[in-house]
Short mmCIF file of C-alpha atoms in Angstrom, two decimals:
data_model
loop_
_atom_site.label_atom_id
_atom_site.label_comp_id
_atom_site.label_asym_id
_atom_site.label_seq_id
_atom_site.Cartn_x
_atom_site.Cartn_y
_atom_site.Cartn_z
CA UNK A 270 120.25 108.38 99.41
CA UNK A 271 120.06 108.21 95.64
CA UNK A 272 116.99 108.25 93.42
CA UNK A 273 116.11 107.17 89.91
CA UNK A 274 113.05 107.70 87.68
CA UNK A 275 112.16 104.85 85.34
CA UNK A 276 109.80 104.82 82.33
CA UNK A 277 108.72 101.28 83.22
CA UNK A 278 107.90 99.23 86.31
CA UNK A 279 111.47 98.53 87.36
CA UNK A 280 112.04 95.29 89.33
CA UNK A 281 113.18 97.39 92.32
CA UNK A 282 109.86 99.29 92.37
CA UNK A 283 107.98 95.99 92.00
CA UNK A 284 109.93 94.50 94.93
CA UNK A 285 109.14 97.42 97.28
CA UNK A 286 105.45 97.48 96.36
CA UNK A 287 105.16 93.72 96.79
CA UNK A 288 106.77 93.92 100.24
CA UNK A 289 104.70 96.88 101.47
CA UNK A 290 101.31 96.46 99.84
CA UNK A 291 101.03 92.70 99.36
CA UNK A 292 103.13 91.14 102.12
CA UNK A 293 102.62 93.76 104.83
CA UNK A 294 99.17 95.19 104.05
CA UNK A 295 97.53 92.20 102.35
CA UNK A 296 96.50 93.72 99.01
CA UNK A 297 96.01 91.16 96.24
CA UNK A 298 95.62 93.38 93.16
CA UNK A 299 98.71 95.56 93.46
CA UNK A 300 99.84 95.71 89.84
CA UNK A 301 97.63 97.11 87.06
CA UNK A 302 97.59 98.53 83.54
CA UNK A 303 98.61 101.97 84.84
CA UNK A 304 102.06 100.55 85.61
CA UNK A 305 102.68 100.29 81.86
CA UNK A 306 102.15 104.01 81.30
CA UNK A 307 103.45 105.45 84.58
CA UNK A 308 106.87 106.73 85.50
CA UNK A 309 108.31 105.08 88.61
CA UNK A 310 110.53 106.77 91.20
CA UNK A 311 112.83 104.58 93.28
CA UNK A 312 114.95 105.80 96.19
CA UNK A 313 118.07 103.80 97.04
CA UNK A 314 120.13 103.58 100.22
CA UNK A 315 123.60 102.10 99.65
CA UNK A 316 122.40 100.71 96.30
CA UNK A 317 119.41 98.96 97.93
CA UNK A 318 115.88 99.96 96.86
CA UNK A 319 113.99 101.34 99.88
CA UNK A 320 111.10 103.52 98.63
CA UNK A 321 109.02 103.99 95.49
CA UNK A 322 106.04 105.73 93.92
CA UNK A 323 104.58 106.18 90.47
CA UNK A 324 103.09 109.15 88.65
CA UNK A 325 100.94 109.30 85.53
CA UNK A 326 98.27 111.13 83.54
CA UNK A 327 94.72 109.77 83.32
CA UNK A 328 91.64 111.53 81.94
CA UNK A 329 93.39 114.92 81.75
CA UNK A 330 94.52 114.76 85.41
CA UNK A 331 97.91 113.95 86.87
CA UNK A 332 98.25 111.46 89.71
CA UNK A 333 100.85 110.24 92.17
CA UNK A 334 100.30 106.81 93.65
CA UNK A 335 101.64 103.60 95.11
CA UNK A 336 103.83 105.47 97.59
CA UNK A 337 105.69 102.77 99.50
CA UNK A 338 108.61 102.82 101.94
CA UNK A 339 110.14 99.64 103.33
CA UNK A 340 109.35 99.24 107.02
CA UNK A 341 112.90 99.70 108.31
CA UNK A 342 113.23 103.04 106.46
CA UNK A 343 110.05 104.67 107.74
CA UNK A 344 110.55 107.81 109.77
CA UNK A 345 113.35 109.01 107.46
CA UNK A 346 110.93 111.30 105.52
CA UNK A 347 111.28 109.24 102.35
CA UNK A 348 107.53 109.41 101.65
CA UNK A 349 107.76 113.22 101.57
CA UNK A 350 110.86 112.97 99.40
CA UNK A 351 109.00 110.73 96.94
CA UNK A 352 106.15 113.24 96.74
CA UNK A 353 108.57 116.12 96.12
CA UNK A 354 110.41 114.20 93.39
CA UNK A 355 107.16 113.34 91.59
CA UNK A 356 105.76 116.86 92.03
CA UNK A 357 108.97 118.32 90.63
CA UNK A 358 108.72 116.05 87.59
CA UNK A 359 105.07 117.01 87.04
CA UNK A 360 105.25 120.75 87.64
CA UNK A 361 105.96 121.51 83.97
CA UNK A 362 102.84 119.53 82.97
CA UNK A 363 100.26 120.69 85.49
CA UNK A 364 99.55 122.86 88.51
CA UNK A 365 97.23 120.31 90.16
CA UNK A 366 98.09 116.79 91.31
CA UNK A 367 95.74 114.10 92.64
CA UNK A 368 96.31 111.00 94.73
CA UNK A 369 94.10 108.27 96.20
CA UNK A 370 95.16 108.10 99.85
CA UNK A 371 94.51 105.41 102.39
CA UNK A 372 92.38 107.21 104.99
CA UNK A 373 94.85 106.26 107.73
CA UNK A 374 97.61 108.13 105.81
CA UNK A 375 95.63 111.32 105.14
CA UNK A 376 97.46 113.29 107.85
CA UNK A 377 100.78 112.53 106.14
CA UNK A 378 99.46 113.83 102.82
CA UNK A 379 97.86 116.87 104.47
CA UNK A 380 101.28 117.77 105.96
CA UNK A 381 102.59 117.67 102.39
CA UNK A 382 99.93 120.10 101.13
CA UNK A 383 97.18 117.74 99.92
CA UNK A 384 93.49 118.29 100.72
CA UNK A 385 90.58 115.87 100.52
CA UNK A 386 88.45 116.35 97.41
CA UNK A 387 86.14 113.37 97.16
CA UNK A 388 84.05 110.79 98.91
CA UNK A 389 85.54 108.03 101.02
CA UNK A 390 85.62 104.76 99.06
CA UNK A 391 86.82 101.20 99.48
CA UNK A 392 89.84 99.57 97.83
CA UNK A 393 90.17 95.89 98.77
CA UNK A 394 88.60 96.53 102.18
CA UNK A 395 90.75 99.59 102.96
CA UNK A 396 89.09 103.03 103.15
CA UNK A 397 90.57 105.56 100.69
CA UNK A 398 90.02 109.26 99.93
CA UNK A 399 90.91 111.24 96.81
CA UNK A 400 93.15 114.20 97.62
CA UNK A 401 94.71 116.96 95.55
CA UNK A 402 97.41 119.59 95.75
CA UNK A 403 97.69 122.82 93.84
CA UNK A 404 101.33 123.47 93.02
CA UNK A 405 102.65 126.97 93.69
#
């Protein structure tokens, strides 16, 4: 597996997010103004894009988001790898990282060191929870 960090919403990241969030999960408003300021991580398998996330700063906090792994590559720990790559990139900027997790994925984030830090809220009919991790 190879990975690349882009300063823009690369077409490979767009493709993965469209497949996972729009086609598979039914979200309509997947792309937003944050994409223009975020860095985007893409993991490749044999030159094919298979997983992505973005990270960015907003209101003096750093966030990781839009973590997406193509269906056929789930179970290969690519979600954890994405988190580690983004955390590594952010560790010189901050010691605290936030993410807005789908409630059904909170166990995954907890296993990666994130703890709930907000109220449950709705995003296009899907329950979400803000979580954070303090980097060591």
